[in-house]
Coordinates of C-alpha atoms in Angstrom, one line a residue:
Chain A
M1 CA 58.5 105.6 123.9
E2 CA 60.0 103.9 127.0
Y3 CA 59.1 100.5 125.6
F4 CA 60.9 101.5 122.4
V5 CA 64.0 102.6 124.2
Q6 CA 64.1 99.5 126.2
Q7 CA 63.9 97.3 123.0
L8 CA 66.6 99.4 121.4
I9 CA 68.9 98.7 124.3
N10 CA 68.1 94.9 124.2
G11 CA 68.6 94.8 120.5
L12 CA 72.0 96.6 120.7
T13 CA 73.1 94.1 123.4
L14 CA 72.1 91.1 121.4
G15 CA 73.5 92.6 118.2
S16 CA 76.9 93.2 119.9
I17 CA 77.2 89.5 120.6
Y18 CA 76.3 88.6 117.1
G19 CA 78.7 91.2 115.8
L20 CA 81.6 89.8 117.8
I21 CA 81.0 86.4 116.4
A22 CA 80.5 87.8 112.9
I23 CA 84.0 89.4 112.9
G24 CA 85.4 85.9 113.1
Y25 CA 83.4 84.9 110.0
T26 CA 84.2 87.9 108.1
M27 CA 88.0 87.9 108.8
V28 CA 88.5 84.3 107.9
Y29 CA 86.4 84.8 104.7
G30 CA 88.5 87.8 103.9
I31 CA 91.8 86.1 104.1
I32 CA 91.1 82.6 102.6
G33 CA 87.7 83.2 100.9
M34 CA 86.0 80.5 102.7
I35 CA 83.5 80.2 105.5
N36 CA 84.6 78.7 108.9
F37 CA 81.6 76.6 109.7
A38 CA 83.0 75.6 113.0
H39 CA 83.2 79.2 114.2
G40 CA 79.8 79.0 116.0
D41 CA 81.0 76.0 118.0
V42 CA 84.2 77.8 118.9
F43 CA 81.8 80.4 120.5
M44 CA 80.0 77.6 122.3
I45 CA 83.3 76.3 123.6
G46 CA 84.1 79.7 124.8
A47 CA 80.9 79.9 126.8
F48 CA 81.5 76.5 128.3
I49 CA 85.0 77.2 129.4
S50 CA 84.1 80.5 130.9
L51 CA 81.4 78.7 132.9
A52 CA 83.8 76.0 134.0
V53 CA 86.4 78.6 135.1
F54 CA 83.7 80.6 136.8
L55 CA 82.4 77.7 138.8
V56 CA 85.9 76.4 139.7
L57 CA 87.0 79.9 140.9
T58 CA 83.9 80.6 142.9
T59 CA 83.1 77.2 144.4
V60 CA 86.6 75.5 144.7
F61 CA 88.8 78.5 145.4
G62 CA 86.1 80.6 146.9
V63 CA 87.1 83.7 145.0
T64 CA 84.1 86.1 145.3
F65 CA 85.4 89.3 143.8
L66 CA 83.5 89.3 140.6
P67 CA 85.8 91.4 138.3
I68 CA 88.8 89.1 139.0
V69 CA 86.7 86.0 138.3
L70 CA 85.3 87.4 135.1
F71 CA 88.7 88.5 133.9
L72 CA 90.2 85.2 134.6
A73 CA 87.3 83.4 133.0
L74 CA 87.7 85.6 129.9
V75 CA 91.5 85.1 129.6
V76 CA 91.3 81.3 130.1
S77 CA 88.5 80.9 127.6
M78 CA 90.3 83.1 125.0
L79 CA 93.3 81.0 125.4
F80 CA 91.3 77.8 124.8
T81 CA 89.3 79.1 121.9
S82 CA 92.5 80.5 120.3
F83 CA 93.9 77.0 120.5
W84 CA 90.7 75.6 118.9
G85 CA 90.9 78.2 116.2
W86 CA 94.4 77.3 115.5
T87 CA 93.5 73.6 115.5
I88 CA 90.6 74.0 113.1
E89 CA 92.9 75.8 110.7
R90 CA 95.5 73.2 110.9
L91 CA 93.2 70.2 110.6
A92 CA 90.4 71.3 108.5
Y93 CA 91.8 74.1 106.3
R94 CA 95.6 74.0 105.7
P95 CA 96.0 70.4 104.4
L96 CA 93.2 71.1 101.9
R97 CA 94.3 74.6 100.8
G98 CA 95.4 73.4 97.4
S99 CA 92.3 71.2 97.0
F100 CA 89.0 72.2 95.4
R101 CA 86.9 74.8 97.2
L102 CA 84.2 72.6 98.6
A103 CA 86.6 70.2 100.4
P104 CA 87.5 72.5 103.4
L105 CA 83.8 73.5 103.7
I106 CA 83.0 69.8 104.4
T107 CA 85.9 69.4 106.8
A108 CA 84.8 72.5 108.7
I109 CA 81.3 71.1 109.1
G110 CA 82.9 68.0 110.3
M111 CA 84.9 70.0 112.8
S112 CA 81.6 71.6 113.9
I113 CA 80.0 68.3 114.5
V114 CA 83.0 67.0 116.4
L115 CA 83.1 70.0 118.7
Q116 CA 79.3 69.8 119.4
N117 CA 79.4 66.1 120.2
F118 CA 82.5 66.4 122.2
V119 CA 80.9 69.0 124.4
Q120 CA 77.7 66.9 124.5
V121 CA 79.5 63.8 125.6
T122 CA 81.7 65.4 128.2
Q123 CA 79.3 68.0 129.5
G124 CA 76.0 66.3 129.0
A125 CA 73.1 67.4 126.9
R126 CA 71.2 69.2 129.6
V127 CA 71.4 73.0 129.8
K128 CA 73.9 74.4 132.3
P129 CA 72.4 77.2 134.4
L130 CA 74.3 80.1 136.0
P131 CA 72.5 82.3 138.4
P132 CA 72.5 86.0 137.4
Q133 CA 75.8 87.5 138.5
I134 CA 75.5 91.1 137.6
Q135 CA 72.3 92.8 138.7
G136 CA 70.9 96.2 138.8
G137 CA 71.1 99.0 136.3
V138 CA 70.3 102.6 135.6
E139 CA 66.8 103.7 135.0
L140 CA 66.8 105.9 131.9
M141 CA 63.1 106.9 131.8
S142 CA 59.9 106.0 133.2
G143 CA 56.3 106.4 132.0
S144 CA 52.9 104.8 132.1
V145 CA 50.9 103.3 129.3
D146 CA 47.3 102.5 130.0
G147 CA 47.8 102.7 133.8
T148 CA 50.8 100.3 133.8
T149 CA 54.3 101.6 134.5
I150 CA 57.0 100.9 132.0
N151 CA 60.6 101.6 132.7
A152 CA 63.5 101.8 130.2
Q153 CA 66.4 100.3 132.1
L154 CA 70.0 100.0 131.0
S155 CA 71.4 97.2 133.2
Y156 CA 75.0 97.0 134.2
M157 CA 75.3 93.8 132.2
Q158 CA 74.1 95.5 129.1
M159 CA 76.5 98.3 129.7
I160 CA 79.4 95.9 130.1
I161 CA 78.5 94.0 126.9
I162 CA 78.0 97.1 124.7
G163 CA 81.1 98.8 126.2
T164 CA 83.3 95.8 125.8
T165 CA 82.2 95.3 122.2
F166 CA 82.8 99.0 121.4
V167 CA 86.3 98.8 122.8
L168 CA 87.2 95.6 121.0
M169 CA 85.8 96.9 117.7
V170 CA 88.0 100.0 118.0
A171 CA 91.1 98.0 118.9
F172 CA 90.5 95.6 116.1
S173 CA 90.0 98.3 113.5
L174 CA 93.3 99.9 114.6
L175 CA 95.0 96.6 114.5
I176 CA 93.9 96.0 110.9
S177 CA 94.6 99.5 109.7
R178 CA 97.7 100.5 111.6
T179 CA 99.8 97.5 112.5
S180 CA 102.2 95.5 110.4
L181 CA 100.2 92.4 111.1
G182 CA 97.0 94.0 109.9
R183 CA 98.8 95.2 106.8
S184 CA 100.1 91.7 106.0
Q185 CA 96.6 90.3 106.6
R186 CA 95.2 92.7 104.0
A187 CA 98.1 91.9 101.7
C188 CA 97.2 88.2 102.0
E189 CA 93.6 89.0 101.2
Q190 CA 94.5 90.6 98.0
D191 CA 97.4 88.3 96.7
R192 CA 98.5 85.6 98.9
K193 CA 101.3 84.4 96.6
M194 CA 102.8 87.9 96.2
A195 CA 102.6 88.6 100.0
S196 CA 104.6 85.4 100.4
L197 CA 107.2 86.6 97.9
L198 CA 107.6 89.8 99.9
G199 CA 108.4 87.8 103.0
V200 CA 105.1 87.6 104.7
N201 CA 104.6 84.2 106.3
V202 CA 101.2 83.4 104.8
D203 CA 100.6 80.2 106.9
R204 CA 101.3 82.1 110.1
T205 CA 99.1 85.0 109.1
I206 CA 96.2 82.7 108.3
S207 CA 96.6 80.9 111.6
L208 CA 96.7 84.3 113.4
T209 CA 93.5 85.3 111.8
F210 CA 91.7 82.2 112.9
I211 CA 93.1 82.7 116.4
M212 CA 92.0 86.3 116.5
G213 CA 88.5 85.4 115.4
A214 CA 88.3 82.6 118.0
A215 CA 89.5 84.9 120.8
L216 CA 86.6 87.2 120.0
A217 CA 84.2 84.4 119.9
A218 CA 85.3 83.6 123.4
V219 CA 84.4 87.1 124.5
A220 CA 81.0 86.7 122.9
G221 CA 80.6 83.3 124.6
L222 CA 81.3 84.7 128.1
M223 CA 78.9 87.5 127.5
F224 CA 76.2 85.2 126.2
M225 CA 76.6 83.1 129.2
L226 CA 76.3 86.0 131.6
L227 CA 73.4 87.5 129.7
Y228 CA 71.2 84.5 129.4
G229 CA 72.4 82.4 132.3
V230 CA 71.9 79.1 130.4
I231 CA 74.0 77.4 127.9
D232 CA 74.0 74.0 126.2
F233 CA 76.1 72.3 123.5
Y234 CA 73.8 73.5 120.8
I235 CA 74.0 77.3 121.3
G236 CA 76.8 77.5 118.8
F237 CA 74.7 76.5 115.9
L238 CA 71.9 79.1 116.0
A239 CA 74.3 81.9 117.1
G240 CA 76.7 80.8 114.4
V241 CA 74.1 80.9 111.7
K242 CA 72.8 84.3 112.9
A243 CA 76.3 85.8 113.1
F244 CA 77.1 84.4 109.6
T245 CA 73.9 86.1 108.4
A246 CA 75.1 89.3 110.0
A247 CA 78.5 89.0 108.2
V248 CA 76.8 88.5 104.9
L249 CA 74.3 91.3 105.5
G250 CA 77.1 93.8 106.4
G251 CA 79.2 92.6 103.5
I252 CA 81.4 89.6 104.1
G253 CA 85.1 90.4 104.3
S254 CA 84.3 93.9 105.7
L255 CA 85.0 94.4 109.5
P256 CA 82.7 97.4 110.1
G257 CA 80.2 95.5 107.9
A258 CA 80.2 92.6 110.3
M259 CA 79.6 94.8 113.3
L260 CA 76.9 96.7 111.5
G261 CA 75.2 93.5 110.3
G262 CA 75.4 92.1 113.8
L263 CA 73.7 95.1 115.3
L264 CA 71.0 95.1 112.6
I265 CA 70.2 91.4 113.0
G266 CA 70.0 91.9 116.8
L267 CA 67.7 94.9 116.4
I268 CA 65.5 93.3 113.9
E269 CA 65.0 90.2 116.1
V270 CA 64.3 92.2 119.2
F271 CA 61.9 94.7 117.6
W272 CA 60.1 91.9 115.7
S273 CA 59.6 90.0 118.9
A274 CA 58.6 93.2 120.7
Y275 CA 56.0 94.4 118.3
F276 CA 54.9 91.4 116.3
T277 CA 55.4 87.7 117.2
V278 CA 58.3 86.1 118.8
E279 CA 57.9 82.9 116.7
Y280 CA 58.7 84.7 113.5
K281 CA 61.7 86.7 114.6
D282 CA 64.1 84.4 112.7
V283 CA 61.9 84.6 109.6
A284 CA 62.0 88.4 109.8
A285 CA 65.9 88.4 110.2
F286 CA 66.5 86.1 107.2
S287 CA 63.9 87.8 105.1
I288 CA 65.6 91.1 105.5
L289 CA 68.9 89.3 104.6
A290 CA 67.3 88.1 101.4
I291 CA 65.9 91.5 100.5
V292 CA 69.2 93.3 101.1
L293 CA 71.1 90.7 99.0
I294 CA 68.7 91.1 96.1
F295 CA 69.4 94.8 95.9
M296 CA 73.0 94.9 97.2
P297 CA 74.5 91.5 96.3
S298 CA 77.8 92.3 98.1
G299 CA 76.1 93.4 101.4
L300 CA 75.7 96.8 103.0
L301 CA 79.4 97.7 103.3
G302 CA 81.0 95.0 101.1
K303 CA 83.0 95.9 98.0
P304 CA 81.7 94.4 94.8
E305 CA 83.9 91.6 93.7
I306 CA 86.1 92.3 90.7
E307 CA 87.0 89.2 88.8
K308 CA 90.7 89.0 88.1
V309 CA 91.3 88.3 84.4
Chain B
M1 CA 131.9 98.7 86.2
T2 CA 132.5 98.6 89.9
T3 CA 133.9 95.1 90.2
Q4 CA 136.4 94.3 87.3
T5 CA 138.4 91.1 87.7
Q6 CA 141.1 89.6 85.5
S7 CA 139.1 86.6 84.5
L8 CA 137.4 86.6 81.2
Y9 CA 134.2 85.5 83.0
R10 CA 133.9 87.5 86.2
W11 CA 130.5 86.0 87.0
K12 CA 132.2 82.7 87.4
D13 CA 134.6 84.1 90.0
D14 CA 132.1 86.0 92.1
P15 CA 128.6 84.7 91.5
V16 CA 125.8 86.0 93.7
L17 CA 123.4 83.4 92.3
T18 CA 124.1 80.2 90.5
V19 CA 121.6 77.9 88.8
E20 CA 123.0 74.4 88.4
H21 CA 121.7 71.7 86.3
L22 CA 118.2 73.0 86.7
S23 CA 115.4 71.0 85.2
M24 CA 111.6 71.7 85.5
R25 CA 109.1 69.2 84.2
F26 CA 105.3 69.8 83.9
G27 CA 103.9 66.4 83.2
G28 CA 105.2 65.5 79.8
L29 CA 106.7 68.9 79.1
L30 CA 110.3 69.6 79.9
A31 CA 110.2 73.3 80.3
I32 CA 113.8 73.6 81.5
N33 CA 116.4 71.0 80.6
D34 CA 119.7 70.8 82.5
L35 CA 120.2 74.6 82.7
S36 CA 123.3 76.2 84.4
F37 CA 124.3 79.8 84.5
E38 CA 125.8 82.3 86.9
V39 CA 124.7 85.7 87.9
G40 CA 127.7 87.9 88.7
R41 CA 127.7 90.1 91.9
G42 CA 127.1 93.6 90.9
D43 CA 126.3 92.7 87.3
I44 CA 123.1 93.3 85.3
T45 CA 122.4 90.0 83.8
A46 CA 119.9 89.5 81.1
L47 CA 118.0 86.3 80.4
I48 CA 116.7 86.3 76.9
G49 CA 115.1 83.9 74.5
P50 CA 112.1 83.6 72.2
N51 CA 108.6 83.3 73.7
G52 CA 108.1 80.0 75.6
A53 CA 111.8 79.5 76.0
G54 CA 111.3 79.0 79.7
K55 CA 112.7 82.4 81.0
T56 CA 109.8 82.9 83.5
T57 CA 109.9 79.3 84.6
V58 CA 113.5 79.9 85.6
F59 CA 112.4 83.0 87.6
N60 CA 109.6 81.0 89.2
C61 CA 112.2 78.3 90.3
V62 CA 114.6 80.9 91.6
T63 CA 112.0 82.7 93.7
G64 CA 110.3 79.6 95.1
F65 CA 107.2 79.8 93.0
Y66 CA 107.8 76.4 91.6
K67 CA 109.9 73.6 93.2
P68 CA 112.3 72.5 90.5
T69 CA 112.2 68.9 89.4
E70 CA 116.0 68.7 89.6
G71 CA 119.0 71.0 90.2
R72 CA 120.4 73.3 92.7
I73 CA 120.0 77.1 93.0
V74 CA 122.4 78.9 95.3
A75 CA 122.3 82.4 96.5
R76 CA 125.4 83.8 98.2
H77 CA 126.0 86.7 100.5
G78 CA 129.7 87.7 100.6
K79 CA 132.4 87.3 98.2
G80 CA 133.4 84.3 96.1
A81 CA 131.9 81.0 95.1
Q82 CA 132.1 79.7 98.8
T83 CA 132.3 76.1 97.4
E84 CA 132.9 74.4 100.8
A85 CA 129.9 76.0 102.4
V86 CA 127.7 75.1 99.4
D87 CA 128.9 71.5 99.5
H88 CA 128.4 71.4 103.3
A89 CA 124.9 72.6 103.1
T90 CA 124.0 70.3 100.2
R91 CA 125.5 67.3 102.1
T92 CA 123.8 68.0 105.5
G93 CA 120.4 68.8 103.9
K94 CA 120.3 72.3 105.4
R95 CA 118.6 75.2 103.7
W96 CA 121.4 77.6 104.3
H97 CA 124.9 77.7 105.8
K98 CA 126.9 80.5 107.2
S99 CA 130.5 80.6 106.0
G100 CA 133.6 82.7 106.6
E101 CA 132.8 85.0 103.7
G102 CA 129.1 85.3 104.3
A103 CA 126.3 82.7 103.8
V104 CA 125.0 80.5 101.1
F105 CA 121.3 79.6 100.6
L106 CA 120.0 76.7 98.7
L107 CA 116.9 78.3 97.2
E108 CA 115.3 75.1 95.9
R109 CA 114.8 74.0 99.5
M110 CA 113.4 77.2 100.9
P111 CA 109.8 78.3 101.0
D112 CA 109.1 81.6 99.1
H113 CA 108.8 83.9 102.1
E114 CA 112.3 82.8 103.3
I115 CA 113.8 83.3 99.9
S116 CA 113.0 87.0 100.0
Q117 CA 113.6 87.5 103.7
K118 CA 116.7 85.4 104.3
A119 CA 118.3 84.8 100.9
K120 CA 117.4 88.4 99.9
V121 CA 116.2 87.5 96.4
A122 CA 113.3 89.7 95.3
R123 CA 111.3 89.8 92.1
T124 CA 108.7 91.6 90.0
F125 CA 106.2 90.1 87.7
Q126 CA 105.5 90.5 84.0
N127 CA 101.8 91.1 84.8
I128 CA 102.0 93.6 87.6
R129 CA 101.1 92.3 91.0
L130 CA 100.6 95.2 93.3
F131 CA 98.2 95.1 96.2
G132 CA 95.7 97.3 94.2
G133 CA 93.4 98.0 97.2
M134 CA 96.2 99.3 99.5
T135 CA 97.9 102.6 99.3
V136 CA 101.3 103.1 97.5
L137 CA 103.0 103.6 100.8
E138 CA 101.3 100.4 102.4
N139 CA 102.6 98.4 99.5
L140 CA 106.2 99.3 100.3
L141 CA 105.5 98.7 104.0
V142 CA 104.3 95.2 103.4
A143 CA 107.7 94.4 102.0
Q144 CA 109.2 95.5 105.3
H145 CA 106.8 93.4 107.3
N146 CA 109.3 91.2 109.0
T147 CA 111.5 94.0 110.3
L148 CA 108.3 95.6 111.7
M149 CA 106.9 92.5 113.2
V150 CA 110.1 91.8 115.1
A151 CA 110.3 95.5 116.3
S152 CA 106.7 95.5 117.4
G153 CA 107.2 92.3 119.4
Y154 CA 104.9 90.5 117.1
T155 CA 102.2 93.1 117.2
V156 CA 101.7 93.3 121.0
G157 CA 104.2 96.3 121.2
G158 CA 102.6 97.8 118.1
I159 CA 99.2 97.9 119.7
L160 CA 100.6 99.4 122.9
G161 CA 102.6 102.0 120.9
L162 CA 106.0 101.1 122.3
P163 CA 108.8 103.5 121.3
S164 CA 110.9 100.8 119.6
F165 CA 108.0 100.0 117.3
K166 CA 107.4 103.7 116.5
K167 CA 111.1 104.1 115.7
A168 CA 111.1 101.0 113.5
E169 CA 107.9 102.2 111.7
K170 CA 109.4 105.6 111.1
A171 CA 112.5 103.9 109.7
A172 CA 110.4 101.8 107.4
I173 CA 108.4 104.8 106.2
K174 CA 111.7 106.7 105.6
K175 CA 112.9 103.8 103.4
A176 CA 109.7 103.7 101.6
V177 CA 109.8 107.4 100.9
Y178 CA 113.4 107.2 99.7
W179 CA 112.3 104.7 97.0
L180 CA 109.2 106.7 96.2
E181 CA 111.4 109.7 95.5
H182 CA 113.6 107.7 93.1
V183 CA 110.5 106.4 91.2
G184 CA 108.9 109.8 91.4
L185 CA 105.8 108.7 93.3
V186 CA 106.0 110.6 96.6
D187 CA 103.0 112.7 95.7
R188 CA 100.9 109.6 95.3
A189 CA 102.0 107.8 98.5
D190 CA 98.4 107.8 99.9
D191 CA 96.6 106.8 96.7
A192 CA 95.5 103.3 96.0
A193 CA 98.1 101.5 94.1
G194 CA 95.5 100.1 91.6
D195 CA 94.7 103.7 90.6
L196 CA 98.2 104.5 89.2
P197 CA 98.9 104.6 85.5
Y198 CA 100.7 101.6 84.0
G199 CA 104.1 102.9 83.9
D200 CA 104.0 104.2 87.5
Q201 CA 102.8 100.7 88.6
R202 CA 105.8 99.2 87.0
R203 CA 108.2 101.4 88.8
L204 CA 106.4 101.0 92.1
E205 CA 106.7 97.3 91.8
I206 CA 110.4 97.7 91.4
A207 CA 110.5 100.1 94.4
R208 CA 108.6 97.6 96.5
A209 CA 111.0 94.9 95.6
M210 CA 113.9 97.2 96.6
C211 CA 112.3 97.7 100.0
L212 CA 113.3 94.1 100.7
D213 CA 117.0 95.2 100.5
P214 CA 117.7 92.4 98.0
Q215 CA 121.0 91.1 97.0
V216 CA 119.5 89.9 93.8
L217 CA 116.7 91.7 92.0
C218 CA 114.8 89.6 89.5
L219 CA 112.8 91.6 87.0
D220 CA 110.4 90.0 84.6
E221 CA 110.2 92.2 81.5
P222 CA 110.4 95.6 83.3
A223 CA 110.4 97.5 80.1
A224 CA 107.2 95.8 78.7
G225 CA 104.6 98.3 77.7
L226 CA 106.8 101.3 78.4
N227 CA 107.4 104.0 75.8
P228 CA 110.9 104.8 74.6
R229 CA 111.4 107.6 77.1
E230 CA 110.1 105.6 80.0
S231 CA 112.3 102.7 79.0
A232 CA 115.3 105.0 79.0
D233 CA 114.4 106.3 82.5
L234 CA 114.1 102.7 83.6
N235 CA 117.6 101.9 82.4
M236 CA 119.0 104.7 84.3
F237 CA 117.1 103.6 87.4
L238 CA 118.4 100.1 87.2
R239 CA 121.9 101.3 86.8
Y240 CA 121.4 103.6 89.8
I241 CA 120.1 100.6 91.9
R242 CA 123.2 98.6 90.9
D243 CA 125.8 101.4 91.4
T244 CA 124.6 102.8 94.7
H245 CA 123.1 99.7 96.4
G246 CA 125.3 97.1 94.9
T247 CA 122.3 95.0 94.0
S248 CA 122.8 92.5 91.3
I249 CA 120.0 92.4 88.7
L250 CA 118.7 89.5 86.7
L251 CA 116.2 90.6 84.1
I252 CA 114.1 89.0 81.4
E253 CA 113.7 91.3 78.6
H254 CA 112.5 91.2 75.0
D255 CA 113.6 94.7 74.0
M256 CA 117.0 94.0 72.5
G257 CA 117.9 97.7 72.7
V258 CA 117.5 97.6 76.5
V259 CA 119.4 94.3 76.8
M260 CA 122.3 95.3 74.7
E261 CA 122.6 98.7 76.3
I262 CA 122.6 97.9 80.0
S263 CA 123.5 94.2 80.3
D264 CA 127.0 93.1 81.5
H265 CA 126.2 89.5 80.9
V266 CA 123.5 87.8 78.7
V267 CA 122.2 84.3 78.9
V268 CA 120.2 83.0 76.0
L269 CA 117.6 80.3 76.3
D270 CA 115.8 78.4 73.7
Y271 CA 113.3 75.5 74.4
G272 CA 114.6 75.4 77.9
V273 CA 118.2 74.9 76.9
K274 CA 121.0 77.5 77.2
I275 CA 122.3 78.2 73.7
S276 CA 124.7 81.1 74.5
D277 CA 126.3 82.8 77.5
G278 CA 128.6 85.8 77.5
D279 CA 128.8 89.5 77.4
A280 CA 126.4 91.5 75.2
A281 CA 128.8 91.8 72.2
A282 CA 129.7 88.1 72.2
V283 CA 126.1 87.0 72.4
K284 CA 125.0 89.4 69.7
N285 CA 127.4 87.8 67.2
D286 CA 126.9 84.2 68.2
P287 CA 125.5 82.5 65.1
K288 CA 123.4 80.1 67.3
V289 CA 121.6 83.1 68.8
I290 CA 121.1 84.8 65.5
A291 CA 119.6 81.6 64.1
A292 CA 117.4 80.7 67.1
Y293 CA 116.5 83.9 68.7
L294 CA 116.8 86.7 66.3
G295 CA 116.1 84.4 63.3
V296 CA 116.4 86.7 60.4
D297 CA 117.1 90.1 62.1
D298 CA 113.7 91.7 61.8
E299 CA 115.1 95.2 61.8
A300 CA 117.2 94.5 58.7
E301 CA 114.3 92.7 57.1
I302 CA 112.1 95.7 57.1
D303 CA 113.8 98.2 54.9
V304 CA 110.9 100.5 54.3
P305 CA 111.4 103.5 56.8
E306 CA 107.7 104.2 57.4
V307 CA 107.0 100.6 58.4
R308 CA 110.0 100.6 60.7
Q309 CA 108.6 103.8 62.2
D310 CA 105.2 102.2 62.9
L311 CA 106.9 99.2 64.4
S312 CA 109.0 101.1 66.9
G313 CA 106.0 103.2 67.8
A314 CA 104.0 100.1 68.5
K315 CA 106.5 99.2 71.2
G316 CA 105.0 101.9 73.4
V317 CA 101.6 100.4 73.5
P318 CA 100.8 98.7 76.8
H319 CA 99.7 95.1 76.6
E320 CA 97.7 93.2 79.1

């Protein structure tokens, strides 16, 4: 039982990070109907910038008060990734918006390769370690199986990750459902041309969507860095693929779907590793995606697509 | 008639919108050829013509859907033709120019979101384009997006729930409710727009356009698919919009009954060329119009009362 609870917590933590990245995929897909393949690398950039800010603040300026350091790292990396999100849209998507559908896909993959190699060249290919910063936690339950003691512990780090994700999720849902920006985003999703005729600046709305997704990816990047303590230029690829899977599983275009999909993928991975074999955890995650899509082609919470005639 | 001037053609004296030497070419097809006409301030102007005459293309040029191949389209706020301001804007390459009387806008230079927000020209579509997945109220709020964005400090204030934003949002909802009352859809404010019956959707689309506070309202076949009663209600509603809000209306219409009843000014197109221009009575008797548009008057041709009955009944059938 303790073992199960511990895995549940681990799964939710990992799932939160996937979910945050998945929101970026799902929002961009919702508004322009295309996948932003460079999004995983925006997440990677977010992690690197957080690390850089963290190290500069602690070693150069000698700031030791952790909340301030983390807050500044978060703000700076969100600013940078927002800029990258905007740049990706401007360079890889906007010039090709009138073009055939596959063209921006290719430019986005190009963007992804550029970002990866840019970081590899400037930061080196080796992993960057960061010693654990937030330690300790709350012991939830304790028991013994076959003479060995097993504790279920909710660490402070996990609390921060799950809590932050929850708060951001609520904030984002409110933003989309209540504010004028969210309304115009939904309007652009349904009929971009008509939204434009009603005075919505469609270009700006699409840019803002990329920026919002990228800012969330920065949050995920910082959390990933703190949780695992090692990052390299390649983390964006696998995390990106997983988050994309999460978005598709939940129903691409749906915000709660992305979060649900993220949590599910995280849980599947962790539980598979815990009870079966670690090597096959990705196989398990993708198999479940395949099975779900066979029976629910538009994902768990996605709306079936209606062809406009 | 609210504005009655001495001139025979009052739309020439106080045009809210002028289309000047407009040409639109699609590859080898010249859809509009050197078309010029005026829309008088406070008038209901009808743009008529046989199928394929280029009426919707004119609308698409006016509202920024297409960039015209040639020509100038000017919208004016404030009285008179404001010739100097128009010339000044044309010469300097600006998109608009404020003048003593108001402002002039060169629509062919403006992107579509500016045409509705700045020049205040709104339109509806022949095939209804509501945001079907959003509620009726939300459809009307999207049209007030810019006011709300400014009031919410570009969303930041909106998230924090600042009082100025709440006030602006309340005002926006009030305006939306005002128009919903006039189209009789207050009860359905929270239903998805796509679930409304056809006639309601048509009226909702007009209400949404009116939430932009337009100077010119362009309606593409507003009476299409409406039954005779709905169509009579629509006429009353359009008159109400014109009389109480001073909005000038430019409409494309096939139903000659509607056109002759409510139009102050009729422009007739055929094959992208203007063949007649004047008030309803003048156009009706213009031999060119009779030849090209009405051909042989189809009402007169059918003299069997039963057949005529069937034909007029068929008008009420909605079409896709």
